[in-house]
PDB file of C-alpha atoms (C1' of nucleotides) in Angstrom:
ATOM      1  CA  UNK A  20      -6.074   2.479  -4.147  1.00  0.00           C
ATOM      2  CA  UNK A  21      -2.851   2.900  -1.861  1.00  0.00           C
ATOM      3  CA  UNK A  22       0.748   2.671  -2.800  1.00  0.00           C
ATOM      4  CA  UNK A  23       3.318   5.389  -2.314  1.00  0.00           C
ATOM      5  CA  UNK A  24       1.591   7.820  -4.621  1.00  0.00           C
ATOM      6  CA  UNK A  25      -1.564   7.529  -3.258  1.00  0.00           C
ATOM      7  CA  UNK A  26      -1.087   7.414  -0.261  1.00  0.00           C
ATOM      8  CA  UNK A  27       0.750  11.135  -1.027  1.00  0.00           C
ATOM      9  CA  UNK A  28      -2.471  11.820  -2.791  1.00  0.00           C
ATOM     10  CA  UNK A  29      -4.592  11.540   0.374  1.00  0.00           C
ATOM     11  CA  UNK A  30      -1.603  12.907   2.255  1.00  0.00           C
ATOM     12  CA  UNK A  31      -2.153  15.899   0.510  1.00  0.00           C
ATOM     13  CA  UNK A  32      -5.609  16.453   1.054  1.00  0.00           C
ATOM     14  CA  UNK A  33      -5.064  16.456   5.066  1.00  0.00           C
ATOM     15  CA  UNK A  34      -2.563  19.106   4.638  1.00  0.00           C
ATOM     16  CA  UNK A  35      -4.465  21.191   2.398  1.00  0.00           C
ATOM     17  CA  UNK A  36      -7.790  20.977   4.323  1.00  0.00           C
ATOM     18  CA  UNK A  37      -7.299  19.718   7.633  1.00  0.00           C
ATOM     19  CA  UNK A  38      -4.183  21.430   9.262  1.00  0.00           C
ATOM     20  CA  UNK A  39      -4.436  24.631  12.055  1.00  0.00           C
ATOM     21  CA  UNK A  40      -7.978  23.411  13.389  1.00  0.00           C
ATOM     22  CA  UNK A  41      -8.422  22.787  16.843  1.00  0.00           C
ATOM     23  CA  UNK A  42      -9.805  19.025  16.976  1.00  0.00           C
ATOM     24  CA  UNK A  43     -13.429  19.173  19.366  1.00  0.00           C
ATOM     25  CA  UNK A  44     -14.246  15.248  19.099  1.00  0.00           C
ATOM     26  CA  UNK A  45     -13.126  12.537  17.674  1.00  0.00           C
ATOM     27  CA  UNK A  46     -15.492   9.435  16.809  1.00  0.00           C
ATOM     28  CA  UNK A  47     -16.146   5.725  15.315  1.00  0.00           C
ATOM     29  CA  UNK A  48     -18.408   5.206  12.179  1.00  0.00           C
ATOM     30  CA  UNK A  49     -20.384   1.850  12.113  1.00  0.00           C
ATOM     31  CA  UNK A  50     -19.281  -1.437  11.805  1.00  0.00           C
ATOM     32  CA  UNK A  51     -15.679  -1.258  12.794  1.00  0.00           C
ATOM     33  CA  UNK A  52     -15.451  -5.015  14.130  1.00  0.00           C
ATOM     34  CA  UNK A  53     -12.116  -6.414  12.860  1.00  0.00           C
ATOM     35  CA  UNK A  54     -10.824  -2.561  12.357  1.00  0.00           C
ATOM     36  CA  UNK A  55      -7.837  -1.337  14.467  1.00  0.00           C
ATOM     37  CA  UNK A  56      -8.920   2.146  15.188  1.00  0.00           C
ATOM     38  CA  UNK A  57      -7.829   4.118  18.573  1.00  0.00           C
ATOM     39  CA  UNK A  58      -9.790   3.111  21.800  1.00  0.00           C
ATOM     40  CA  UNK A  59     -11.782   5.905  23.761  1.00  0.00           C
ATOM     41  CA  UNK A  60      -8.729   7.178  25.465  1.00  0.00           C
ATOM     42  CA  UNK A  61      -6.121   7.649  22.667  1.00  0.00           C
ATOM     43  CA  UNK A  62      -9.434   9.549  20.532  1.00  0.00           C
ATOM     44  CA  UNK A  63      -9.603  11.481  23.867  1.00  0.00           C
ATOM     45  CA  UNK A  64      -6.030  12.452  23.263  1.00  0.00           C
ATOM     46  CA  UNK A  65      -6.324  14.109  19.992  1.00  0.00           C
ATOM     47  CA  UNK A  66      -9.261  16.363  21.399  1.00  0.00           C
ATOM     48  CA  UNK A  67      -8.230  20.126  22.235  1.00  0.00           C
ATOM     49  CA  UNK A  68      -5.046  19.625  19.823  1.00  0.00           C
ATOM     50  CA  UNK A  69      -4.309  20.895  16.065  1.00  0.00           C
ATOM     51  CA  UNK A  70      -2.637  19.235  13.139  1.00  0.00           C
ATOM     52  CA  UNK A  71      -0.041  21.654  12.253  1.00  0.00           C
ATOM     53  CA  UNK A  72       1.828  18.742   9.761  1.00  0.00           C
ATOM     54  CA  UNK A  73       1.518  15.988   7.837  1.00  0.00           C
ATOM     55  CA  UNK A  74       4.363  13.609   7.081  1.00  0.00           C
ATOM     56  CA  UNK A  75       4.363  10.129   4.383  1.00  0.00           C
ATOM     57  CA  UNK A  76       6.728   7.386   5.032  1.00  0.00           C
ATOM     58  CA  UNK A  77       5.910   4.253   2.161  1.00  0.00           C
ATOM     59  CA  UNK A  78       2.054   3.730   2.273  1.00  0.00           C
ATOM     60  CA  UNK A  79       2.211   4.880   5.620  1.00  0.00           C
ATOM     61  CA  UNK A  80       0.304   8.484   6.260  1.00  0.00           C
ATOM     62  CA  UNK A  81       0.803  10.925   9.585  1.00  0.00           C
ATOM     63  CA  UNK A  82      -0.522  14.453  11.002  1.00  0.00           C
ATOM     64  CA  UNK A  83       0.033  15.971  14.224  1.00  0.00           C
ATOM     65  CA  UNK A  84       2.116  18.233  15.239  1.00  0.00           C
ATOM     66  CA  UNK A  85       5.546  19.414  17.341  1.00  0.00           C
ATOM     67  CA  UNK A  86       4.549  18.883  20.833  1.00  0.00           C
ATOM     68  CA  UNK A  87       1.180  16.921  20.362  1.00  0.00           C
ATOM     69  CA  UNK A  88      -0.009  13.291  19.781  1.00  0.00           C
ATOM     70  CA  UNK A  89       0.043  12.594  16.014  1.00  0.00           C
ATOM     71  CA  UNK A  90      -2.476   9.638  14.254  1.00  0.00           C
ATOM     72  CA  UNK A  91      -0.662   7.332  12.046  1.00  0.00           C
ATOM     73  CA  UNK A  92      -3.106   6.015   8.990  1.00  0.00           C
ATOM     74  CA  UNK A  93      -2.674   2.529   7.121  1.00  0.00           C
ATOM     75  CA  UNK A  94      -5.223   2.572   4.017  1.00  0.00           C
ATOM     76  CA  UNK A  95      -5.337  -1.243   3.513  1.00  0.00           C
ATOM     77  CA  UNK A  96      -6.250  -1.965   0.047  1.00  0.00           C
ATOM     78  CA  UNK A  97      -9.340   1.047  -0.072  1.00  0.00           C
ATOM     79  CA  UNK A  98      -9.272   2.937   2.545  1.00  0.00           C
ATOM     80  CA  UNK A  99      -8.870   6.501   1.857  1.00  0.00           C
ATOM     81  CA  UNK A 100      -8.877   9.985   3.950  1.00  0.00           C
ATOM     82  CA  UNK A 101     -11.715  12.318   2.839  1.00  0.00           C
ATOM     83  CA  UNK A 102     -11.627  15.293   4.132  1.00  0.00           C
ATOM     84  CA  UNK A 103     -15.843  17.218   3.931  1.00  0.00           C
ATOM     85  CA  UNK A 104     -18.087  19.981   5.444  1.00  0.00           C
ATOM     86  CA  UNK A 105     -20.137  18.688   8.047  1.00  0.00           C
ATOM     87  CA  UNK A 106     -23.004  20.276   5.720  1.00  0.00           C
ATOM     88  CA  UNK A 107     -22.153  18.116   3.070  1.00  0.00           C
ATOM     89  CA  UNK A 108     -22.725  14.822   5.047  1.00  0.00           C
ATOM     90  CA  UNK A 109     -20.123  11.869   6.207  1.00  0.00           C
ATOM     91  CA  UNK A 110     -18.958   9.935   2.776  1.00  0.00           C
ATOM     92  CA  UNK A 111     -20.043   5.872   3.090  1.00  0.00           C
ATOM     93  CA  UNK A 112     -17.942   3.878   5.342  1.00  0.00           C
ATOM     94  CA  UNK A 113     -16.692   6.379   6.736  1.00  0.00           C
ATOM     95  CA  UNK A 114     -14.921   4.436  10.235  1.00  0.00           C
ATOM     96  CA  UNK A 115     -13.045   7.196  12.381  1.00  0.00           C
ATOM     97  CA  UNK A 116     -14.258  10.768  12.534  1.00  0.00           C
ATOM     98  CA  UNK A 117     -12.396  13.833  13.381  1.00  0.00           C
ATOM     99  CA  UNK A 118     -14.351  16.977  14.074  1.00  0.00           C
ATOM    100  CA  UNK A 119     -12.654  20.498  14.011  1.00  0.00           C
ATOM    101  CA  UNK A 120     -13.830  23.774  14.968  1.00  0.00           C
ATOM    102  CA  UNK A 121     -16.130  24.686  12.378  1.00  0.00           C
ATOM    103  CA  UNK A 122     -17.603  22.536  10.086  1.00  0.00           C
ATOM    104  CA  UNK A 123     -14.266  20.961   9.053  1.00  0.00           C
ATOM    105  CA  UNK A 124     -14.240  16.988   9.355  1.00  0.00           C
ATOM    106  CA  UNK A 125     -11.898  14.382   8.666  1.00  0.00           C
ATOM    107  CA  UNK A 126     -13.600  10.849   7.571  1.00  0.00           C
ATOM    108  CA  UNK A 127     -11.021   7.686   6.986  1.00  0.00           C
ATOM    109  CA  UNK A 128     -13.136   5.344   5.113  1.00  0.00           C
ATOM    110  CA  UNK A 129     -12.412   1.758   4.582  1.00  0.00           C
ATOM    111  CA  UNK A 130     -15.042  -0.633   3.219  1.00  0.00           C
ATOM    112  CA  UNK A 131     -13.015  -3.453   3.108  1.00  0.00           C
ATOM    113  CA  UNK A 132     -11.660  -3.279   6.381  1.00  0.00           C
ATOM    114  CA  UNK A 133      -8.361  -3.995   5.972  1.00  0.00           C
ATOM    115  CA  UNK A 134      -6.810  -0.639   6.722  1.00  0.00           C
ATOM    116  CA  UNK A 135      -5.804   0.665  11.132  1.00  0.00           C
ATOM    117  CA  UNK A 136      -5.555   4.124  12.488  1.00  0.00           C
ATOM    118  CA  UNK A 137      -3.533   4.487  15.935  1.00  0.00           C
ATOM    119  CA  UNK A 138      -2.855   7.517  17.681  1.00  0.00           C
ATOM    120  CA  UNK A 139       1.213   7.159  18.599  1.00  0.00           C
ATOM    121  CA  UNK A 140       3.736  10.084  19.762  1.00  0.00           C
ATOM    122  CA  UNK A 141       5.971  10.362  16.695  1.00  0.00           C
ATOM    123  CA  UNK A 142       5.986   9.146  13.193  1.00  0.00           C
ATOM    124  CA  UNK A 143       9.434   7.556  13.649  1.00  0.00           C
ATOM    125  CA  UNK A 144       8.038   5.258  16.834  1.00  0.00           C
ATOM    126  CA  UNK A 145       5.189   3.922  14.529  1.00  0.00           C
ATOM    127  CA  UNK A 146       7.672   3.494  11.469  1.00  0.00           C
ATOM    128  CA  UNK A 147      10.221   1.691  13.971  1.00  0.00           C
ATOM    129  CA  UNK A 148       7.269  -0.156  15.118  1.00  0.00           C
ATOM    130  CA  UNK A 149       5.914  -2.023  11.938  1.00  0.00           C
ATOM    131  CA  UNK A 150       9.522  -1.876  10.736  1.00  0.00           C
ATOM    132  CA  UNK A 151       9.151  -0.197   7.555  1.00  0.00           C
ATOM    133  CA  UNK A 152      12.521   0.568   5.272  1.00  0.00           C
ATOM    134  CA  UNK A 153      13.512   3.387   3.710  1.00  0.00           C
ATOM    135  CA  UNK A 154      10.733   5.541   2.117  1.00  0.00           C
ATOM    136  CA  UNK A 155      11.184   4.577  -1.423  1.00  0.00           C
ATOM    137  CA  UNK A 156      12.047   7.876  -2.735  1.00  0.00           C
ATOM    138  CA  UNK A 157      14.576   7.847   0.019  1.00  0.00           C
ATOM    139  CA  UNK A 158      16.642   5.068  -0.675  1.00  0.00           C
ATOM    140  CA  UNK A 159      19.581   5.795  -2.404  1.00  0.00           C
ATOM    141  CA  UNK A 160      20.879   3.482  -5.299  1.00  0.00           C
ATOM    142  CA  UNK A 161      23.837   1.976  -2.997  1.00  0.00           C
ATOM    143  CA  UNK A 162      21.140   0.456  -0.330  1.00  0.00           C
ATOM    144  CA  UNK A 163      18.380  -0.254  -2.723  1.00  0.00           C
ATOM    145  CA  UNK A 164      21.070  -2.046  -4.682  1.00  0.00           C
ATOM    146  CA  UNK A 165      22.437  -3.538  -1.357  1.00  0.00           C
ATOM    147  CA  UNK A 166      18.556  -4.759  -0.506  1.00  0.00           C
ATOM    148  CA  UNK A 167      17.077  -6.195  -4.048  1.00  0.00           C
ATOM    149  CA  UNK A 168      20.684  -7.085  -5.433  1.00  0.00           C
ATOM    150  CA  UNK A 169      20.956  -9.334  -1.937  1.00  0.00           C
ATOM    151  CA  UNK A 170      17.531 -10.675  -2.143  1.00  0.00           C
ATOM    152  CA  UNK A 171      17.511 -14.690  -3.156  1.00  0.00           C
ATOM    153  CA  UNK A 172      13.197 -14.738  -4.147  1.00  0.00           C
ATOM    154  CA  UNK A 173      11.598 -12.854  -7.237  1.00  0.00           C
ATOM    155  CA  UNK A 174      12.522  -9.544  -7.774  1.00  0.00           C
ATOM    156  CA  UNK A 175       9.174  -8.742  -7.669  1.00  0.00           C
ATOM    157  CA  UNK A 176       8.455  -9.520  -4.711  1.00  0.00           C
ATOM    158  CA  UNK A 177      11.560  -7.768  -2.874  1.00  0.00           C
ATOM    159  CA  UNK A 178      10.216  -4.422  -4.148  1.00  0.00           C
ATOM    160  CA  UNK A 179       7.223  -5.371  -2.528  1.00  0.00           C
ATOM    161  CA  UNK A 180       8.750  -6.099   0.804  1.00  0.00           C
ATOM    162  CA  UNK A 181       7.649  -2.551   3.098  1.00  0.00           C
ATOM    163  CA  UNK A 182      10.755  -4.029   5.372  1.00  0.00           C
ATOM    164  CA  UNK A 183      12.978  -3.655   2.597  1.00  0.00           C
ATOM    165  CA  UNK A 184      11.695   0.223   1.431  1.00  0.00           C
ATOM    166  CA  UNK A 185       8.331   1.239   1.956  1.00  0.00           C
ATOM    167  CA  UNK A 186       5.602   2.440  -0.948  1.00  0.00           C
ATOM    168  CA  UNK A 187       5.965  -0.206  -3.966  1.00  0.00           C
ATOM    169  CA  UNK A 188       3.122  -2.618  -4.185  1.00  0.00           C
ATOM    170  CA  UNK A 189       1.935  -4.943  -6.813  1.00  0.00           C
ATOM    171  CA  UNK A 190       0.507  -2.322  -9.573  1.00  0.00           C
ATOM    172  CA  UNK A 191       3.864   0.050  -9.409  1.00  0.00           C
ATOM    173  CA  UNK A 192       5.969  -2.940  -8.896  1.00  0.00           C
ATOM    174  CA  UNK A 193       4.801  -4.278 -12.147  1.00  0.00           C
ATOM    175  CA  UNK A 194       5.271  -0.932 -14.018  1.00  0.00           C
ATOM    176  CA  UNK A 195       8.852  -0.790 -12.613  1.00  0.00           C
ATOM    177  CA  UNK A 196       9.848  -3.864 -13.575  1.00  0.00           C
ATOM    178  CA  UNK A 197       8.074  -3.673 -17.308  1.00  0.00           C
ATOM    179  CA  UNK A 198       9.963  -0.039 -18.092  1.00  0.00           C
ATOM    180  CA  UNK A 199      13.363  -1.881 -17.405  1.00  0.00           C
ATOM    181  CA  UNK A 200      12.988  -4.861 -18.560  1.00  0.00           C
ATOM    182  CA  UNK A 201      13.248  -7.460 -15.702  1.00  0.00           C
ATOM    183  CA  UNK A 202      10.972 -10.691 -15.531  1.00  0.00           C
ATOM    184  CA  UNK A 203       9.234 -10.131 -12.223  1.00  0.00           C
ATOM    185  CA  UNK A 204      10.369 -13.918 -11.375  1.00  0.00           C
ATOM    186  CA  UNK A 205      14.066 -12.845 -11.902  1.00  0.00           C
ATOM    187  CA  UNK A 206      16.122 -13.424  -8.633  1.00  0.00           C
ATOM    188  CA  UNK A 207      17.303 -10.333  -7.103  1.00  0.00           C
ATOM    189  CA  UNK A 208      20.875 -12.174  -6.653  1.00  0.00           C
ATOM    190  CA  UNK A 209      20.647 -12.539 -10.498  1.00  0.00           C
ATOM    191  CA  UNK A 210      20.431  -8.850 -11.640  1.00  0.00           C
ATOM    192  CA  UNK A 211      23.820  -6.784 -12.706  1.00  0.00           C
ATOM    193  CA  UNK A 212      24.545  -3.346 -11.445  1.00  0.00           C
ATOM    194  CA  UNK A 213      23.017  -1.746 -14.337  1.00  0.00           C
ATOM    195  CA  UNK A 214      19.909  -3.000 -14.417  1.00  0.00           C
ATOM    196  CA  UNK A 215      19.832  -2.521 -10.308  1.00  0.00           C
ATOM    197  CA  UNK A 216      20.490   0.838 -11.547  1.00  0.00           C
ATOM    198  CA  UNK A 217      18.261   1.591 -13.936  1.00  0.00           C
ATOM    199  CA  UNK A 218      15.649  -0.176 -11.870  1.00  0.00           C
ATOM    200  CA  UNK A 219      16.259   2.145  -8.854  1.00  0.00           C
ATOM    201  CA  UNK A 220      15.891   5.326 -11.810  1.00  0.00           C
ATOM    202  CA  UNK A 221      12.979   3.658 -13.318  1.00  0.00           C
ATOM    203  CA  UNK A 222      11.214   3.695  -9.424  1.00  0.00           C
ATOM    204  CA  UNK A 223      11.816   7.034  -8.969  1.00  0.00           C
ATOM    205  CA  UNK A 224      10.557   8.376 -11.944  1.00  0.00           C
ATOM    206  CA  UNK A 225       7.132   6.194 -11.870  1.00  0.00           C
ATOM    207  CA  UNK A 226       6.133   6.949  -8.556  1.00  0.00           C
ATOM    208  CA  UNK A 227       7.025  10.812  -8.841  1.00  0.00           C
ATOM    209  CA  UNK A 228       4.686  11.023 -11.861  1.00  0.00           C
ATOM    210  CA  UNK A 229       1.796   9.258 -10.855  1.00  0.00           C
ATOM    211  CA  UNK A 230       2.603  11.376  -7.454  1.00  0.00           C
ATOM    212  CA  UNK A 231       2.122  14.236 -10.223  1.00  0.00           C
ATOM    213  CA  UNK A 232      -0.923  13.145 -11.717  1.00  0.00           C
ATOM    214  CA  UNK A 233      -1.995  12.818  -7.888  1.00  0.00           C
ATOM    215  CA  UNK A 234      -2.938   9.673  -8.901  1.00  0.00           C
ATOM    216  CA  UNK A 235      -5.143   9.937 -12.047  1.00  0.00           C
ATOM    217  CA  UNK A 236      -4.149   6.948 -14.214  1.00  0.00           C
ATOM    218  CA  UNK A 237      -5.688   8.315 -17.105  1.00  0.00           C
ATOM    219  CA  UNK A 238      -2.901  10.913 -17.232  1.00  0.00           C
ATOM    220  CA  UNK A 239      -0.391   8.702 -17.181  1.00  0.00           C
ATOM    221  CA  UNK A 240       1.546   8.268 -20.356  1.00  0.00           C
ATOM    222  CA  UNK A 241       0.425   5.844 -23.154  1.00  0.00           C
ATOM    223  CA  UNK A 242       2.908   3.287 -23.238  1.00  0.00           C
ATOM    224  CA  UNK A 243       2.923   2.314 -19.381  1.00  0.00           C
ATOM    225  CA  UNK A 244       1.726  -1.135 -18.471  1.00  0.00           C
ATOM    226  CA  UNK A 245      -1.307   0.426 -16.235  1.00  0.00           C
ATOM    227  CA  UNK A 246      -3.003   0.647 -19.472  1.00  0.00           C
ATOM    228  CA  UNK A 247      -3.224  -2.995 -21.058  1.00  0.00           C
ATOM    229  CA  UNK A 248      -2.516  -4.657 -17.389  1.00  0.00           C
ATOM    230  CA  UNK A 249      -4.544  -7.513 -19.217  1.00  0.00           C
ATOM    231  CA  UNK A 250      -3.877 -11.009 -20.295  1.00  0.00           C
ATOM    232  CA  UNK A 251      -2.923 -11.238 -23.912  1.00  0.00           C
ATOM    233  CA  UNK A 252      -3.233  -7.278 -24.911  1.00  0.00           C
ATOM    234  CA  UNK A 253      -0.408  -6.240 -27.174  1.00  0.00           C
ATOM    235  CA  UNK A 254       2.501  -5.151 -25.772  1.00  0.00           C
ATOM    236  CA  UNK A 255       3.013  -0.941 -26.050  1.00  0.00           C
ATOM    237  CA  UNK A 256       6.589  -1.037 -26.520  1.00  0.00           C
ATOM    238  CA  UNK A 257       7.022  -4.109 -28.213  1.00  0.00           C
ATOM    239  CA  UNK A 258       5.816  -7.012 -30.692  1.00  0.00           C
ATOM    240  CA  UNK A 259       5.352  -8.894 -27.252  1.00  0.00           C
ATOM    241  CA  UNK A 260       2.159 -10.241 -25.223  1.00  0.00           C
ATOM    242  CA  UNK A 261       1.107  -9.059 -21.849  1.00  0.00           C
ATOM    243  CA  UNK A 262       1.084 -12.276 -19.619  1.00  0.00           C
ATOM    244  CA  UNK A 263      -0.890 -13.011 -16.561  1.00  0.00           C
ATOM    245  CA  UNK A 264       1.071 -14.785 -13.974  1.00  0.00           C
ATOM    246  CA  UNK A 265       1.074 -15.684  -9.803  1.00  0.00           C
ATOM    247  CA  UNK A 266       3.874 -14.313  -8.022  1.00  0.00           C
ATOM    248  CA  UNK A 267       4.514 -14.488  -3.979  1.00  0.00           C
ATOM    249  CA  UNK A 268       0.650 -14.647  -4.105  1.00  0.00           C
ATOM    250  CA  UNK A 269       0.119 -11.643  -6.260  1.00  0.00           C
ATOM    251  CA  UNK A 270      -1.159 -11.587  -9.861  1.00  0.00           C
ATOM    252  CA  UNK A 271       1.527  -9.971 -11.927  1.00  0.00           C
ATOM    253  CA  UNK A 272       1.638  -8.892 -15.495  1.00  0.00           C
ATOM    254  CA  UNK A 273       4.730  -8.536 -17.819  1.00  0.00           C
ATOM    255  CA  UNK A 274       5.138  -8.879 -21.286  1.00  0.00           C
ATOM    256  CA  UNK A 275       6.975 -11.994 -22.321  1.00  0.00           C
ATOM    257  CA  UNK A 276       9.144 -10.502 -24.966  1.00  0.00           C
ATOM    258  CA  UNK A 277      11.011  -7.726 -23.647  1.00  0.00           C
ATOM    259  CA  UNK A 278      11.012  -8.672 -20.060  1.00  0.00           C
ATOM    260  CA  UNK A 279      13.835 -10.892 -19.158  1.00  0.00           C
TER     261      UNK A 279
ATOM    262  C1'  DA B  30     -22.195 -18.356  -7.960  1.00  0.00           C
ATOM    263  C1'  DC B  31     -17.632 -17.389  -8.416  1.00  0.00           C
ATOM    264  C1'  DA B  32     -13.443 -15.105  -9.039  1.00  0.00           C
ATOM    265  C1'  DT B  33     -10.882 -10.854  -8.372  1.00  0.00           C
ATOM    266  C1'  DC B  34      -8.608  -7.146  -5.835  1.00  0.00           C
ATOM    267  C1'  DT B  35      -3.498  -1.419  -5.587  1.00  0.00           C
ATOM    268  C1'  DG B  36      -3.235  -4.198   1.560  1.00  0.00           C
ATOM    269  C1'  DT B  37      -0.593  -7.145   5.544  1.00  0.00           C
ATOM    270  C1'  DT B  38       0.515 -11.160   8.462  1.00  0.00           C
ATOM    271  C1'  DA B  39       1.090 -15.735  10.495  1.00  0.00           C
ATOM    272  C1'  DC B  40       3.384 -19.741   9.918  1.00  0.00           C
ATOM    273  C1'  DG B  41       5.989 -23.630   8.038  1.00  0.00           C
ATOM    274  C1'  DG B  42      10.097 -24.948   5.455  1.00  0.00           C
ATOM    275  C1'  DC B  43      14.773 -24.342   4.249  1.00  0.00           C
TER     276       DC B  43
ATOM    277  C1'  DA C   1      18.785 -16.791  12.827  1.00  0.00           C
ATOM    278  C1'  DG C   2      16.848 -15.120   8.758  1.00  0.00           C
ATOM    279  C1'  DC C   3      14.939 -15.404   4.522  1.00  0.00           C
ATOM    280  C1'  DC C   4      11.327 -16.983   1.534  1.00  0.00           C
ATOM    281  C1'  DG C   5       6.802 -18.561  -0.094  1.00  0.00           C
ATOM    282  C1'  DT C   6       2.012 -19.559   0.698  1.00  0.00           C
ATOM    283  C1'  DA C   7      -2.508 -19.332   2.807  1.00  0.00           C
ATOM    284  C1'  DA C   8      -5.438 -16.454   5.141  1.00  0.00           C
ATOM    285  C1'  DC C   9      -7.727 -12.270   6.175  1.00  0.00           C
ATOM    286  C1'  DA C  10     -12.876  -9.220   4.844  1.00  0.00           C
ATOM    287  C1'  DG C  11     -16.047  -7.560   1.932  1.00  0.00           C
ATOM    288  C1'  DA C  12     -17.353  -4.947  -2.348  1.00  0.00           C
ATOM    289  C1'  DT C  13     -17.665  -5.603  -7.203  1.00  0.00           C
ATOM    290  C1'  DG C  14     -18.375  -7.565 -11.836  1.00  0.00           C
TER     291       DG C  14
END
DNA sequence: ACATCTGTTACGGC
DNA sequence: AGCCGTAACAGATG
C-alpha cells in the first residue's frame, strides 16, 4: 500500500476520527514477534493523553500533540491505520491498539510484519533519527536537482532513496519517470536541467493526485503507467511496449520507446 | 510448489 | 568517507 500518498491517505483517517479523545489503554494484538512496537512503558505513556494533530513526513505518519508524547507509524509494505468502533470488532492483524474514551479505537495492522510503531517526543527527533530528506512535496527544484542531478546510480533508484527526499517508492517512482520520459536505468549525473525539471513537476503533480483520489487507482487518469504496469501491454502514450526489468532490486516497468 | 510484492537494512565493493 | 548495488528480511497471495 504505502508511499507518500498513502501514507496521507491513512494520515487522514487519524485526523478525521481519532483526534481530541483522551487515550484509556493502549495494547498489542497477536503475533507481534519480529514487530517493533512500543514496550509496556512508552504504551503507558500515551495513556491519559489526546491526539490533538497529525503530521506526514515521506511514508512516515505522526499524531500527538503540543506538550504530549506523539507515536510515529512506519506502514512497511501493508500495514495500514484503521481507525473502528469497538462495536464493530478489531480488523485482522490488527498489532497495536489504542483505546479512547468511548468506543473510539485505533488498530495499526500489518500482516506482513514489516512495518514499527515507536512512541518518541517530536516528529522532527524521529525524522532526524532514521534520517529521512526532505518530504517530497517539500523539496524545492534547486535541492531535488542538487540530490538526483548529483546521484552517480539509476535514476530510479535515487528517487527511491528516503535519505535523499522521503515518499517515492517503486510504483510512483515508475509513474514519474514514464510521464517524463527518463529510462529508470539513466544515471542521475546524466540528466540535463530540463528534464531534472520537469521530473521534479512531474513528482509533484503525481503524488498530489493520487493524494486526491486518496489513493483509489481506479480514478487515476487513463494513460498513467499504474494501469498496464505489465510486461508487454501496449504502451498508452505511445507505439511502445511496457518492459519488465530489475532495478537496485526492484522490478520496474517503462516503456522502451519513449523512455530514454 | 513457486514466484511475487507499493517496505527497509546490513554489508561488501569501489 | 561516502556512495552504490545486492541479498536478506516475513508472510500473504495467486
Amino acid at each position: 500500500m504505502p508511499e507518500l500518498p498513502e501514507a496521507e491517505a491513512n494520515r487522514l483517517r487519524v485526523e478525521r476520527e481519532c483526534l481530541n479523545r483522551t487515550i484509556e489503554a493502549v495494547e498489542l494484538g497477536e503475533d507481534t514477534d519480529y514487530l517493533e512496537l512500543p514496550g509496556d512503558n512508552e504504551r503507558t505513556r500515551l495513556v491519559g493523553h489526546q491526539f490533538t494533530r497529525t503530521h506526514r513526513h515521506g511514508k512516515l505518519i505522526f499524531a500527538g500533540s503540543k506538550t504530549g508524547p506523539w507515536i510515529a507509524v512506519h506502514l512497511g509494505m501493508t500495514g495500514s491505520l484503521r481507525p473502528f468502533d469497538e462495536s464493530d470488532g478489531a480488523p485482522d492483524y490488527a498489532k497495536f491498539l489504542i483505546r479512547f474514551e468511548g468506543d473510539r479505537r485505533l488498530a495499526f495492522r500489518c500482516p506482513r510484519k514489516l512495518g514499527w510503531v515507536r512512541v518518541v517526543d517530536s516528529p522532527s527527533e524521529e525524522i532526524a533519527r532514521i534520517e529521512y530528506g526532505p518530504d517530497a512535496l517539500e523539496i524545492g527544484l534547486e535541492e531535488f536537482a542538487e540530490v538526483i542531478g548529483g546521484s552517480r546510480g539509476a535514476t530510479k533508484s535515487a528517487l527511491m532513496d528516503q535519505r535523499k527526499l522521503a515518499g517515492v517508492g517503486n510504483l510512483w517512482s515508475d509513474e514519474i519517470l514514464y510521464r517524463v520520459g527518463i529510462d529508470p536505468e539513466r544515471k542521475g549525473t546524466n540528466l540535463a536541467e530540463e528534464a531534472l525539471t520537469d521530473m521534479h513537476e512531474a513528482m509533484r503533480d503525481i503524488l498530489y493526485t493520487v493524494m486526491d483520489t486518496e489513493a483509489h487507482y481506479d480514478r487515476l487518469p487513463d494513460d498513467w503507467l499504474i494501469h498496464t504496469r505489465k510486461a508487454g501491454s501496449g504502451c498508452p502514450r505511445c507505439d511502445g511496449t511496457i518492459e519488465k526489468s530489475k532495478v537496485g532490486g526492484r522490478s520496474a516497468y517503462h516503456c522502451t520507446r519513449h523512455q530514454k
